[in-house]
mmCIF file of C-alpha atoms and ligand atoms in Angstrom:
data_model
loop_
_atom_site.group_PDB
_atom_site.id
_atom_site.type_symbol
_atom_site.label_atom_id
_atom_site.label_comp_id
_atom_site.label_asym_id
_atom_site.label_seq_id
_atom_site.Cartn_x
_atom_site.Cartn_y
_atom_site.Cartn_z
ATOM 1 C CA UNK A 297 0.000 0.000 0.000
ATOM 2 C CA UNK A 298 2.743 2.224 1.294
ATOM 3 C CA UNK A 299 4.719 1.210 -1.982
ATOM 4 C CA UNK A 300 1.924 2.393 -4.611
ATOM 5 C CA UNK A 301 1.281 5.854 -2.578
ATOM 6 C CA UNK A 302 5.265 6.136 -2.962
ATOM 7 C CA UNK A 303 4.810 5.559 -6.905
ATOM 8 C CA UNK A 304 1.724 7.915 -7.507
ATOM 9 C CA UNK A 305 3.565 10.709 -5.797
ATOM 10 C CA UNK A 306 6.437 9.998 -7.567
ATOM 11 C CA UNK A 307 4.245 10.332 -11.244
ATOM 12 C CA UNK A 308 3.051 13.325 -9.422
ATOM 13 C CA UNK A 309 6.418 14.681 -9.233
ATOM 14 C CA UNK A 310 7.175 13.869 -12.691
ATOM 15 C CA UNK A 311 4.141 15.574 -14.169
ATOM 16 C CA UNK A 312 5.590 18.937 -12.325
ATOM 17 C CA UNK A 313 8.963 18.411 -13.920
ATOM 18 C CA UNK A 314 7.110 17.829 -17.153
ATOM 19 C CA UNK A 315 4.855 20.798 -17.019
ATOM 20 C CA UNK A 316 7.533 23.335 -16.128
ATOM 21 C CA UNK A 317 10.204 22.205 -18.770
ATOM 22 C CA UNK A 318 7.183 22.466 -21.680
ATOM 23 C CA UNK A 319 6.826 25.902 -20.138
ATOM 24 C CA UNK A 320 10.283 27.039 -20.207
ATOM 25 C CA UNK A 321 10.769 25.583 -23.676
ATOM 26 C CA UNK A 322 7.389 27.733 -24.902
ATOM 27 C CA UNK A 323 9.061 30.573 -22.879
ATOM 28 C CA UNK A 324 12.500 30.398 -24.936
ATOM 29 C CA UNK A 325 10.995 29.468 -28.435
ATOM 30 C CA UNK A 326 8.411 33.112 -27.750
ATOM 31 C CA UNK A 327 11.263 35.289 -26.825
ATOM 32 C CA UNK A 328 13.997 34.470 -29.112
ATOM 33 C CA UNK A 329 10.666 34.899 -31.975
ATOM 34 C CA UNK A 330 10.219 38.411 -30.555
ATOM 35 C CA UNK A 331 13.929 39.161 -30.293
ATOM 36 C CA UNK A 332 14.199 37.893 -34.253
ATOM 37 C CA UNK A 333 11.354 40.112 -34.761
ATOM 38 C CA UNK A 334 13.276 43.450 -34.810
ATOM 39 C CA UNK A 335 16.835 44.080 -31.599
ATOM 40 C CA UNK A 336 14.979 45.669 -29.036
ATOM 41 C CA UNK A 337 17.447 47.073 -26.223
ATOM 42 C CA UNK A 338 15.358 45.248 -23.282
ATOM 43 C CA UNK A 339 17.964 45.926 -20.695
ATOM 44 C CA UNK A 340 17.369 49.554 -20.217
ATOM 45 C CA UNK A 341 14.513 50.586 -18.130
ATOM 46 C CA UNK A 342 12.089 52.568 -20.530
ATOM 47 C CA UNK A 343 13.462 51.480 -23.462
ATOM 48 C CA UNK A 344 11.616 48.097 -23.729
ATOM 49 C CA UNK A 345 10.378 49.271 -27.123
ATOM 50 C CA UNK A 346 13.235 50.820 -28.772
ATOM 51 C CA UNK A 347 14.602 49.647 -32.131
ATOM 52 C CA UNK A 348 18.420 49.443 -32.406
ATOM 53 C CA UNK A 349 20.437 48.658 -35.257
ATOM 54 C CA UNK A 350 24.305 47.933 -35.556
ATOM 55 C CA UNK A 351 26.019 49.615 -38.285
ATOM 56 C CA UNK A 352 29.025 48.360 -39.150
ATOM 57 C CA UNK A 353 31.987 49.805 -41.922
ATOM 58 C CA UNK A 354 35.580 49.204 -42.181
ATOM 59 C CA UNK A 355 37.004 52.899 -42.379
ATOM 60 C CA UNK A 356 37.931 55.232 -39.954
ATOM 61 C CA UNK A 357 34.780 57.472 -38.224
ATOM 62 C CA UNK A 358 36.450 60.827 -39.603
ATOM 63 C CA UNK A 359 36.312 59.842 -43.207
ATOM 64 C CA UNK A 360 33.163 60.339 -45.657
ATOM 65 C CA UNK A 361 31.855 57.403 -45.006
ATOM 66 C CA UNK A 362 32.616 57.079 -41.197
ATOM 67 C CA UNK A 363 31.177 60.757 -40.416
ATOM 68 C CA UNK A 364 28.030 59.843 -43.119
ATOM 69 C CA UNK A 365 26.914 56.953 -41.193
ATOM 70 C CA UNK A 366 26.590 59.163 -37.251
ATOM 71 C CA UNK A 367 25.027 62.025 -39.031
ATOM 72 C CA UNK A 368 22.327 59.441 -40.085
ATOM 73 C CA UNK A 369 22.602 57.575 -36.854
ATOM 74 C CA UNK A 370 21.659 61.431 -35.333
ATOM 75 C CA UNK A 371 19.020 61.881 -37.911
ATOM 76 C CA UNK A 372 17.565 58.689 -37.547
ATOM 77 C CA UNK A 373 17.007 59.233 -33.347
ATOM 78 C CA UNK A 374 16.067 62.730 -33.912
ATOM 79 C CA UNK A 375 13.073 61.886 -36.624
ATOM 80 C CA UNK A 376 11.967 58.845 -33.994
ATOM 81 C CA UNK A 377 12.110 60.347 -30.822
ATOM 82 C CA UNK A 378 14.719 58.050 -29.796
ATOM 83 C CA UNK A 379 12.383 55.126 -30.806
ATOM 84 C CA UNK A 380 14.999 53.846 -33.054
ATOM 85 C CA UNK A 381 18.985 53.811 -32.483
ATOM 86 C CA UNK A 382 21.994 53.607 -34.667
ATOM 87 C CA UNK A 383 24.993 51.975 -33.267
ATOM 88 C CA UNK A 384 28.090 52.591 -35.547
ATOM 89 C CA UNK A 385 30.825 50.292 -35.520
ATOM 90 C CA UNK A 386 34.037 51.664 -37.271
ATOM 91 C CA UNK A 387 37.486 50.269 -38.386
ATOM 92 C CA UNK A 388 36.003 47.119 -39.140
ATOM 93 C CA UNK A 389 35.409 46.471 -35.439
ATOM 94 C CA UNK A 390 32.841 44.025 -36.057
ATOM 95 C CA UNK A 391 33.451 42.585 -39.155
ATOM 96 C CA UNK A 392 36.089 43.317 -41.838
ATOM 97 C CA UNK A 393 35.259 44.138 -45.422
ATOM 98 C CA UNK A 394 35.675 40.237 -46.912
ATOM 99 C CA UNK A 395 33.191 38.951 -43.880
ATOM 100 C CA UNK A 396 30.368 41.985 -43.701
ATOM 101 C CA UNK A 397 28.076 41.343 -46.463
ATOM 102 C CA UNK A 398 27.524 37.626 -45.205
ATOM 103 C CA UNK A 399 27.083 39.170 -42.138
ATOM 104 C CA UNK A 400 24.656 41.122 -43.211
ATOM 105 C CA UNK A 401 23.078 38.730 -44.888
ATOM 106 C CA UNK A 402 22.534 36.342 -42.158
ATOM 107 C CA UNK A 403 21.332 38.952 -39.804
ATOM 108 C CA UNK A 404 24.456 39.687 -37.959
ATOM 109 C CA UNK A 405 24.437 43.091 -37.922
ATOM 110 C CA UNK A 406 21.342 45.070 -39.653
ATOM 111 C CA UNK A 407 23.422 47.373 -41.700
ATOM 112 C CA UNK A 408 26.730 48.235 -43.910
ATOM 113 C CA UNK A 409 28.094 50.345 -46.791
ATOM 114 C CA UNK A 410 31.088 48.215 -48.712
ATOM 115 C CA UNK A 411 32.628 50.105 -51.414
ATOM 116 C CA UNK A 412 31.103 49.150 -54.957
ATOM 117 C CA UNK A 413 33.749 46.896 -55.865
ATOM 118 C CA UNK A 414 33.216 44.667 -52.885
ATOM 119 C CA UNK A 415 29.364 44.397 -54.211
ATOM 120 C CA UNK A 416 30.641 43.271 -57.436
ATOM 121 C CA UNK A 417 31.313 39.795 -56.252
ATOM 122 C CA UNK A 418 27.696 39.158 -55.642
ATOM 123 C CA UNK A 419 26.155 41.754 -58.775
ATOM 124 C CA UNK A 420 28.712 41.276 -61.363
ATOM 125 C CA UNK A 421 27.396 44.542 -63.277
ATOM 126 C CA UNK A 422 28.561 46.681 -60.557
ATOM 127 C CA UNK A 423 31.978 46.999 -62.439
ATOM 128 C CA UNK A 424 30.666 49.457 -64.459
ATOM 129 C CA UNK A 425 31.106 51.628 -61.565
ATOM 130 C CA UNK A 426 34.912 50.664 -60.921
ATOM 131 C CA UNK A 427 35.412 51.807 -64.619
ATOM 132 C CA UNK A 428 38.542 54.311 -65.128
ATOM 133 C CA UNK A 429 37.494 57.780 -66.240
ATOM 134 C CA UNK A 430 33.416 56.852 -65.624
ATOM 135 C CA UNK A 431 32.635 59.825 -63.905
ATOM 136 C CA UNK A 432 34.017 63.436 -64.687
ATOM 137 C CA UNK A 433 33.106 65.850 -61.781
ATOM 138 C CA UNK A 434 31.287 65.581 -58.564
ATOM 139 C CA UNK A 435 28.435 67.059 -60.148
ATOM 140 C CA UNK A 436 27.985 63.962 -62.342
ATOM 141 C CA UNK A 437 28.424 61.688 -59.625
ATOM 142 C CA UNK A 438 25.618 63.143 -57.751
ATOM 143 C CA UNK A 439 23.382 62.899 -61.038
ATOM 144 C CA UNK A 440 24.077 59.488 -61.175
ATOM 145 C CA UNK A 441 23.894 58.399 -57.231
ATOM 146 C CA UNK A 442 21.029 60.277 -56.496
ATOM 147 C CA UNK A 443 18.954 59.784 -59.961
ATOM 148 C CA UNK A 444 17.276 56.701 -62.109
ATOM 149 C CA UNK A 445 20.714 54.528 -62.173
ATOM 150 C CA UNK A 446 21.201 55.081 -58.829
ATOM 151 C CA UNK A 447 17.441 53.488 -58.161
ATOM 152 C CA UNK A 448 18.675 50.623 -60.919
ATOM 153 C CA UNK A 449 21.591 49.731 -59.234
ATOM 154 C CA UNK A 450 20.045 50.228 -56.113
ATOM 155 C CA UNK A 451 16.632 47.770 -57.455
ATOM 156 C CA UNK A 452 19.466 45.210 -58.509
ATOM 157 C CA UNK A 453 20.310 44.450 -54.691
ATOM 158 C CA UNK A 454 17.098 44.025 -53.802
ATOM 159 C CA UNK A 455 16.693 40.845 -56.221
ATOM 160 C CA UNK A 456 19.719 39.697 -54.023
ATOM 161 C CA UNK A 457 17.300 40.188 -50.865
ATOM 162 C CA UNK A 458 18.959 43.270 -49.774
ATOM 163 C CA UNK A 459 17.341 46.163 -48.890
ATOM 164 C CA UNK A 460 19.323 48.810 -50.980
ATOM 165 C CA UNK A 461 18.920 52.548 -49.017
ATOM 166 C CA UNK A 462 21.440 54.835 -50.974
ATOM 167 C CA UNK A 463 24.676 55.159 -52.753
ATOM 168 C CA UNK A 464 27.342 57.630 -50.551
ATOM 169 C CA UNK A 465 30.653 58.988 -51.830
ATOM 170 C CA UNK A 466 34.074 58.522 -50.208
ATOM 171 C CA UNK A 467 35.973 60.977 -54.035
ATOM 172 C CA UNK A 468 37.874 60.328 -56.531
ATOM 173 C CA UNK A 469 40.938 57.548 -56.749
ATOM 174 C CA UNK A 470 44.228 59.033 -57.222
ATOM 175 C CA UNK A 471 47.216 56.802 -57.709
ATOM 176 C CA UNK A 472 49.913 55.698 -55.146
ATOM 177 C CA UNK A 473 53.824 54.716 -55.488
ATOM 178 C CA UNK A 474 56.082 53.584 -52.909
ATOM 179 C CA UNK A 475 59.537 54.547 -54.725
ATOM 180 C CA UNK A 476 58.279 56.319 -57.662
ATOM 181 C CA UNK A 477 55.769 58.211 -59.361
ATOM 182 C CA UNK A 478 53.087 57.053 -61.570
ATOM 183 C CA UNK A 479 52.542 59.253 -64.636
ATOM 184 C CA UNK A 480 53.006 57.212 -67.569
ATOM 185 C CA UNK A 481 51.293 54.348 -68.553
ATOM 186 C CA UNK A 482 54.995 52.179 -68.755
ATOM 187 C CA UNK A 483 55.591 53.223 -65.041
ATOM 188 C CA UNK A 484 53.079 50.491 -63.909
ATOM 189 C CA UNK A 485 54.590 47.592 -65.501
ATOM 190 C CA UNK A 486 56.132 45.258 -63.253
ATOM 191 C CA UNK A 487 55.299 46.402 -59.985
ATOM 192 C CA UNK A 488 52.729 45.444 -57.567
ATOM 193 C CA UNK A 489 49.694 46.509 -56.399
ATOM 194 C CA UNK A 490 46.920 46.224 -53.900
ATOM 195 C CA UNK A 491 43.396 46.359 -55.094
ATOM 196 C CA UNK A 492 39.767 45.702 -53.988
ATOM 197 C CA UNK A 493 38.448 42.718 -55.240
ATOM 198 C CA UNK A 494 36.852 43.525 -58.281
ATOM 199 C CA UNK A 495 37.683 41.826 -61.606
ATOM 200 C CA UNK A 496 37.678 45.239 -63.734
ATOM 201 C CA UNK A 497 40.254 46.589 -61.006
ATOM 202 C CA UNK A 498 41.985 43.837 -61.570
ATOM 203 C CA UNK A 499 42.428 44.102 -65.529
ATOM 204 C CA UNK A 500 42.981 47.814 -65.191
ATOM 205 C CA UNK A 501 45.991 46.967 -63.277
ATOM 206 C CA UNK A 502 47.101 43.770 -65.842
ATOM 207 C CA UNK A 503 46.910 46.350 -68.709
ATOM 208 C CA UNK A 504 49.151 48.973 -67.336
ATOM 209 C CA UNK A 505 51.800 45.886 -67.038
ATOM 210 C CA UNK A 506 51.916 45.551 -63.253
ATOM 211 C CA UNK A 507 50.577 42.667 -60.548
ATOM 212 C CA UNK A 508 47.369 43.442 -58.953
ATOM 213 C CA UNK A 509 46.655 41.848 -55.703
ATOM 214 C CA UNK A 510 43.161 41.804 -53.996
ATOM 215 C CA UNK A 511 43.768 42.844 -49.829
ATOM 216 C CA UNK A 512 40.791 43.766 -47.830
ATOM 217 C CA UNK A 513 41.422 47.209 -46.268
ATOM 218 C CA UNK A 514 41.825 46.268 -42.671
ATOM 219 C CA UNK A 515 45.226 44.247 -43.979
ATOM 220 C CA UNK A 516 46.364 47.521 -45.618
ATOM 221 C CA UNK A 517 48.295 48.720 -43.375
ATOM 222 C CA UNK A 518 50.094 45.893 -42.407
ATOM 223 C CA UNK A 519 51.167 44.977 -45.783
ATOM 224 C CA UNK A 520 53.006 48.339 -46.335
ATOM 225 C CA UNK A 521 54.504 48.092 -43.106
ATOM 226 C CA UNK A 522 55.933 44.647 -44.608
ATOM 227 C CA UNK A 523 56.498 46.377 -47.882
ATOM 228 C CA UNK A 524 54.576 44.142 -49.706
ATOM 229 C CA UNK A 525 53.317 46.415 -52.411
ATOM 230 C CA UNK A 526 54.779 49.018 -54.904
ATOM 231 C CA UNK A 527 51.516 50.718 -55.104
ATOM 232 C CA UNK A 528 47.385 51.264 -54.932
ATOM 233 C CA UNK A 529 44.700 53.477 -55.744
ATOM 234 C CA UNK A 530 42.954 55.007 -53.165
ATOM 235 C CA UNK A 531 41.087 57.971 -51.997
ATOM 236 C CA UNK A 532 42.700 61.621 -50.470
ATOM 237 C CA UNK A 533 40.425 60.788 -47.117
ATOM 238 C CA UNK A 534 41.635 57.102 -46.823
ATOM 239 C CA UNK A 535 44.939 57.514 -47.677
ATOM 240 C CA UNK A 536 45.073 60.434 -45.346
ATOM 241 C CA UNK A 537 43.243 59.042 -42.627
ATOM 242 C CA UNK A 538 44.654 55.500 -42.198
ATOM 243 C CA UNK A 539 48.388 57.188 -42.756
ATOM 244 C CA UNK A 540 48.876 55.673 -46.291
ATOM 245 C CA UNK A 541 51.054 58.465 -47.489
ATOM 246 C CA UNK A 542 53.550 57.130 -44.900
ATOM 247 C CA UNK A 543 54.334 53.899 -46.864
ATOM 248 C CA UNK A 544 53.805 55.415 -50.215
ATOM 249 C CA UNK A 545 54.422 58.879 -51.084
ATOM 250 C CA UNK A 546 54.401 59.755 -54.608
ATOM 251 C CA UNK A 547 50.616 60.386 -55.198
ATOM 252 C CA UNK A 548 49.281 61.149 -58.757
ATOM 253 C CA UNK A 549 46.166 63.147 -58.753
ATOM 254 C CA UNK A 550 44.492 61.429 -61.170
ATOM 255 C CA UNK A 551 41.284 60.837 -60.514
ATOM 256 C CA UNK A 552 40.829 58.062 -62.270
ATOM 257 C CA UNK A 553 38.744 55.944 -60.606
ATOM 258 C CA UNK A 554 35.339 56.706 -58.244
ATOM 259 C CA UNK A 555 35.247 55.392 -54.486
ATOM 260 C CA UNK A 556 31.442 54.799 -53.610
ATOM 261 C CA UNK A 557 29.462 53.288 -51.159
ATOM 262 C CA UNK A 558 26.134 50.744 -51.003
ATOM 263 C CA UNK A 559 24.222 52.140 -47.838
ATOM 264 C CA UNK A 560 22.402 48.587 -47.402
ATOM 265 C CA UNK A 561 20.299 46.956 -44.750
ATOM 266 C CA UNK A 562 19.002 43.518 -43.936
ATOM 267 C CA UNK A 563 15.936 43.309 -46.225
ATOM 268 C CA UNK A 564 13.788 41.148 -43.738
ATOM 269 C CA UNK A 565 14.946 43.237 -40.826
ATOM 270 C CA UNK A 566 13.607 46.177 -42.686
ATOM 271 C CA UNK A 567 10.379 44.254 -43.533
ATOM 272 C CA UNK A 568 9.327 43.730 -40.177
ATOM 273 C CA UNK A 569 9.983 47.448 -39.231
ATOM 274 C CA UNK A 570 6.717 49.176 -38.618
ATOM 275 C CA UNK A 571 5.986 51.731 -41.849
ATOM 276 C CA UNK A 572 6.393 54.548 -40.096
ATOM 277 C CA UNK A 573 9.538 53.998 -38.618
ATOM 278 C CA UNK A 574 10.405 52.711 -42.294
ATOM 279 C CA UNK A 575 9.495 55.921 -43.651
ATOM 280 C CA UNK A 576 11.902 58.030 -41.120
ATOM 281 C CA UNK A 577 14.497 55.754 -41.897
ATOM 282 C CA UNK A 578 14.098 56.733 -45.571
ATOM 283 C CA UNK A 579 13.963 60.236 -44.904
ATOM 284 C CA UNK A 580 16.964 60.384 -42.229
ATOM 285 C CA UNK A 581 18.944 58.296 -45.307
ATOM 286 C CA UNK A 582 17.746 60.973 -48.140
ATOM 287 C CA UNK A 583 18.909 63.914 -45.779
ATOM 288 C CA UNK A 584 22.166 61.365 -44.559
ATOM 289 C CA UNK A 585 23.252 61.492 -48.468
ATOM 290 C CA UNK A 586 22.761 64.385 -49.697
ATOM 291 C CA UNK A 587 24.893 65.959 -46.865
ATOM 292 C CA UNK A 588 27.758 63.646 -47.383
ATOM 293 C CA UNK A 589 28.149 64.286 -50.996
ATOM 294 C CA UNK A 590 28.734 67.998 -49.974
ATOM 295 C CA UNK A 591 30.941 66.785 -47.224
ATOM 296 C CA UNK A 592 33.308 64.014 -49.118
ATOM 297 C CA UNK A 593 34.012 66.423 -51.844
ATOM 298 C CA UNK A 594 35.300 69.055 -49.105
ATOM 299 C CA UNK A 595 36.945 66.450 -46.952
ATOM 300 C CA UNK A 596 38.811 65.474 -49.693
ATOM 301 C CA UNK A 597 39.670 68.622 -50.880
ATOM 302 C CA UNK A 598 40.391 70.165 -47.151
ATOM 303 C CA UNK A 599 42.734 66.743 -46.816
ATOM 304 C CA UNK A 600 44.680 67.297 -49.891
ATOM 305 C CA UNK A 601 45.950 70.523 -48.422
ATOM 306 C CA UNK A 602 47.306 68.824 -45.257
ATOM 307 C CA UNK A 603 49.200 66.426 -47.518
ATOM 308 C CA UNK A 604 50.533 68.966 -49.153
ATOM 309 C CA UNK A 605 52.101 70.079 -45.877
ATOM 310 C CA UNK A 606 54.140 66.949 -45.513
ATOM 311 C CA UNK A 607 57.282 67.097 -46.240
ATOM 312 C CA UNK A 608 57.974 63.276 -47.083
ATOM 313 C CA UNK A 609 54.981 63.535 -49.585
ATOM 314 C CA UNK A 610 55.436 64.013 -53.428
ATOM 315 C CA UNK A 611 52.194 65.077 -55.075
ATOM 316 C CA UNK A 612 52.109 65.130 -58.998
ATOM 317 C CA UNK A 613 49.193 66.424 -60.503
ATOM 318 C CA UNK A 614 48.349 64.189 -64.070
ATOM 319 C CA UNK A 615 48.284 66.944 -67.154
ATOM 320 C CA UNK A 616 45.828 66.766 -69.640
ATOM 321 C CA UNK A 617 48.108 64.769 -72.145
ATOM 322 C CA UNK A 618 48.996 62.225 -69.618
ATOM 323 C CA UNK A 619 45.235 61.048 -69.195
ATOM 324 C CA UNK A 620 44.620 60.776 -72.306
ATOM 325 C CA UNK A 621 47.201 58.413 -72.385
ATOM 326 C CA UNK A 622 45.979 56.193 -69.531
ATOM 327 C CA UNK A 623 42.419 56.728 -70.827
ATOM 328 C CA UNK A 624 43.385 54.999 -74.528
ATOM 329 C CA UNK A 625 45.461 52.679 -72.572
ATOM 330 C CA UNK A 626 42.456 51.765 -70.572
ATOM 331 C CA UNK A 627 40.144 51.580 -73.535
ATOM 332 C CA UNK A 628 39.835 48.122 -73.630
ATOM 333 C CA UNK A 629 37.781 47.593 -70.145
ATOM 334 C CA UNK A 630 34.835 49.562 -71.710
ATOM 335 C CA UNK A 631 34.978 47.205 -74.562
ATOM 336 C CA UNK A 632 35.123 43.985 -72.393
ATOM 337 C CA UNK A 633 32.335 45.343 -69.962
ATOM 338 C CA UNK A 634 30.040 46.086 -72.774
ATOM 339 C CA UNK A 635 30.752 42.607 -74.744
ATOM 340 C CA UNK A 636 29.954 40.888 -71.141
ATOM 341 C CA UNK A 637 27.196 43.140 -69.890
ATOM 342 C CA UNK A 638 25.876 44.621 -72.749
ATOM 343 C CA UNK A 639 26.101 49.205 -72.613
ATOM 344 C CA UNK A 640 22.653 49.865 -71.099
ATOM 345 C CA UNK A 641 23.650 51.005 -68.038
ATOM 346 C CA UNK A 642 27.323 52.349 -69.095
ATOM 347 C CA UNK A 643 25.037 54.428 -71.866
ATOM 348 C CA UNK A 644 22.747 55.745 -69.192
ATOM 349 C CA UNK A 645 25.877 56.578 -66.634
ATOM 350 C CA UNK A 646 27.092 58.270 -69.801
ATOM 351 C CA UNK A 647 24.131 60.674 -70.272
ATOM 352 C CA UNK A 648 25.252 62.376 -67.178
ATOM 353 C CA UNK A 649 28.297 64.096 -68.864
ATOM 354 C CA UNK A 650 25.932 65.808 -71.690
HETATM 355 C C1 LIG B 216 36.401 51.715 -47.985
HETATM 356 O O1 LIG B 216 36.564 52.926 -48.225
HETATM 357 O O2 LIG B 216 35.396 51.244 -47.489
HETATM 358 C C2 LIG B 216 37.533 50.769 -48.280
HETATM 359 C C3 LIG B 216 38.253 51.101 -49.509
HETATM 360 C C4 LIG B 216 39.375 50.108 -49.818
HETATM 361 O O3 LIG B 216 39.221 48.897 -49.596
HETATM 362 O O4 LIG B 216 40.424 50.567 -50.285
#
C-alpha cells in the first residue's frame, strides 16, 4: 500500500517536472521569436520598445563614409524620438570588409556600406562603376547616385534580398607609389599593387603591365609596413586618414577611378519594421546622403591641403596629355564590360556628362 502511494507521488512529481520544462521551452521558443522580430534594447529601463540597429563599416569614423553613417545615426534618433537607435561600428570592429556582407546577410548586424567593388562579387554589373574615367566631376556623380541609375543599381540588390537605401561617396581615386611616381602608362609595368576585389580593377591593373593583388582594407596597413606592395589606388580621405602616405608617397592626382558606397540593410529586418519607422528611416537616409556628398568632396579637398604640408609627400598632378594616355590605354575595359554586360547602363551613366 505504502509502496503504490510512494509511486503515484512519484508520477506526481514527474508531471511537475514535465509541465515546467514544456513551459520554459514555450518561454524560450516566444522570446527568441520576438527578439528575431526586430533588436529591441530590453535591458534599459524605458526602453523596452526601442529599435536598435548595428552599423558596421571598415574605415575610420572621420572619413566620408565614417562621419556619413553618425550624421544618419543622429538623424535617424532625432526623426523617432529616440524610438529607433543607430549603433556605428568603425574600423572594421565588427566585421572586416571580406566577412560583412555575409554578415549582413545572415542577420548579424542590420546594416553596412562596402565600397562598390566589394558588391561586385555578388552583382557582377557593378563593375561598371569601378570603370577608369566613368565619372568626370562631382556634379555627375551626384546625377548618377542620387537619380534613375542610382534606383537601378540600387533595385538590382534588392533581387539579391537586400534592402538597398542609398549610394554615398568617399571621391575620386588618385594613384599611389612607394619609390616612384606614376605618370606614364609604362611606369606600372612590373610592380605590384593592392586592389579591392573587383575583376575590372583587376584588368585595369594587368593592362598597365603591373601585378594586382586583392587585400581587404583592414590588412592595408600591415602589408606596407611589410612592404609588400609598390603601389594602390585610393582615396585623399583614406589615404590620409589611415596614414597611407607614410608607406607610399608619390601620389598622382588622377582621378581616375570613383570610391562609392552601397548604404544597405538587412531586407527582412527592414520588412518587419513598422511603416512609419520605415518611412523616417528613408527620410533620415535621403537627408544622410545628400549631406555627405557635400561633405566628401570638401573632406577630400580640405585633406589634400594637409598632404601637401608633408614634407615626405610628393604630389604630382596628371596633365591633360597624360590622361589621355591612360584613358586609350584603358580603352579596352569599356569594350570587355560592354561585350559581357551589354552598354545599357554604361550608356545611361554616360548621359550624365551631356
Ligand atoms: C572603404 O573605403 O570602405 C575601403 C576602400 C578600400 O578597400 O580601399
Amino acid at each position: 500500500m505504502k509502496m503504490v502511494w510512494i509511486m503515484r507521488k512519484r508520477w506526481k512529481l514527474w508531471g511537475i517536472f514535465l509541465i515546467i520544462g514544456i513551459g520554459l521551452v514555450v518561454w524560450a521558443v516566444n522570446r527568441q521569436t520576438t527578439r528575431e522580430r526586430v533588436v529591441y534594447d530590453d535591458e534599459q529601463k524605458g526602453l523596452q520598445n526601442q529599435i536598435i540597429i548595428y552599423f558596421s563599416h571598415v574605415v575610420a569614423e572621420n572619413t566620408p563614409k565614417g562621419l556619413a553613417a553618425q550624421k544618419f545615426a543622429e538623424l535617424v534618433e532625432q526623426k523617432t524620438n529616440g524610438r529607433v537607435k543607430v549603433e556605428v561600428f568603425a574600423n572594421g570592429s565588427l566585421y572586416s570588409d571580406g566577412e560583412e556582407l555575409d554578415a549582413l546577410m545572415r542577420g548579424d548586424v542590420q546594416m553596412i556600406a562596402p565600397s562598390f567593388s566589394k558588391v561586385t562579387e555578388l552583382i557582377p554589373e557593378w563593375q561598371v562603376l569601378d570603370l577608369p574615367f566613368l565619372f568626370h566631376d562631382d556634379d555627375d556623380i551626384r546625377r548618377v547616385f542620387t537619380g534613375k541609375v542610382g534606383d537601378e543599381l540600387l533595385g538590382m540588390l534588392e533581387e539579391k534580398g537586400i534592402k538597398g537605401l542609398a549610394l554615398w561617396s568617399n571621391g575620386f581615386k588618385q594613384m599611389m607609389g612607394t619609390t616612384r611616381p606614376l605618370i606614364e602608362p609604362d611606369d606600372f609595368r612590373g610592380l605590384r599593387f593592392r586592389i579591392m576585389p573587383s575583376e575590372v580593377i583587376d584588368k585595369q591593373f594587368r593592362l598597365l603591365g603591373g601585378e594586382p593583388v586583392a587585400v581587404s582594407f583592414d590588412h592595408i596597413y600591415r602589408a606596407l609596413e611589410r612592404h609588400e606592395f609598390d603601389g594602390q589606388e585610393n582615396t585623399i580621405s583614406n589615404i590620409y586618414s589611415k596614414g597611407f602616405y607614410k608607406f607610399q608617397p608619390y601620389i598622382t592626382i588622377s582621378n581616375h577611378g570613383y570610391l562609392g558606397y552601397a548604404v544597405m540593410m538587412n531586407q527582412s529586418f527592414w520588412d518587419r519594421l513598422p511603416k512609419d519607422i520605415q518611412q523616417k528611416i528613408t527620410e533620415a537616409m535621403a537627408e544622410a546622403t545628400q549631406w555627405n556628398l557635400r561633405q566628401s568632396k570638401a573632406q577630400n579637398e580640405r585633406e589634400l591641403q594637409q598632404l601637401k604640408q608633408q614634407k615626405s609627400v610628393h604630389l604630382y598632378l596628371l596633365s591633360e596629355m597624360e590622361r589621355k594616355r591612360w584613358e586609350q590605354k584603358l580603352a579596352p575595359l569599356y569594350e570587355e564590360f560592354a561585350r559581357q554586360f551589354g552598354s545599357k547602363l554604361l550608356n545611361e551613366i554616360k548621359e550624365f556628362h551631356e
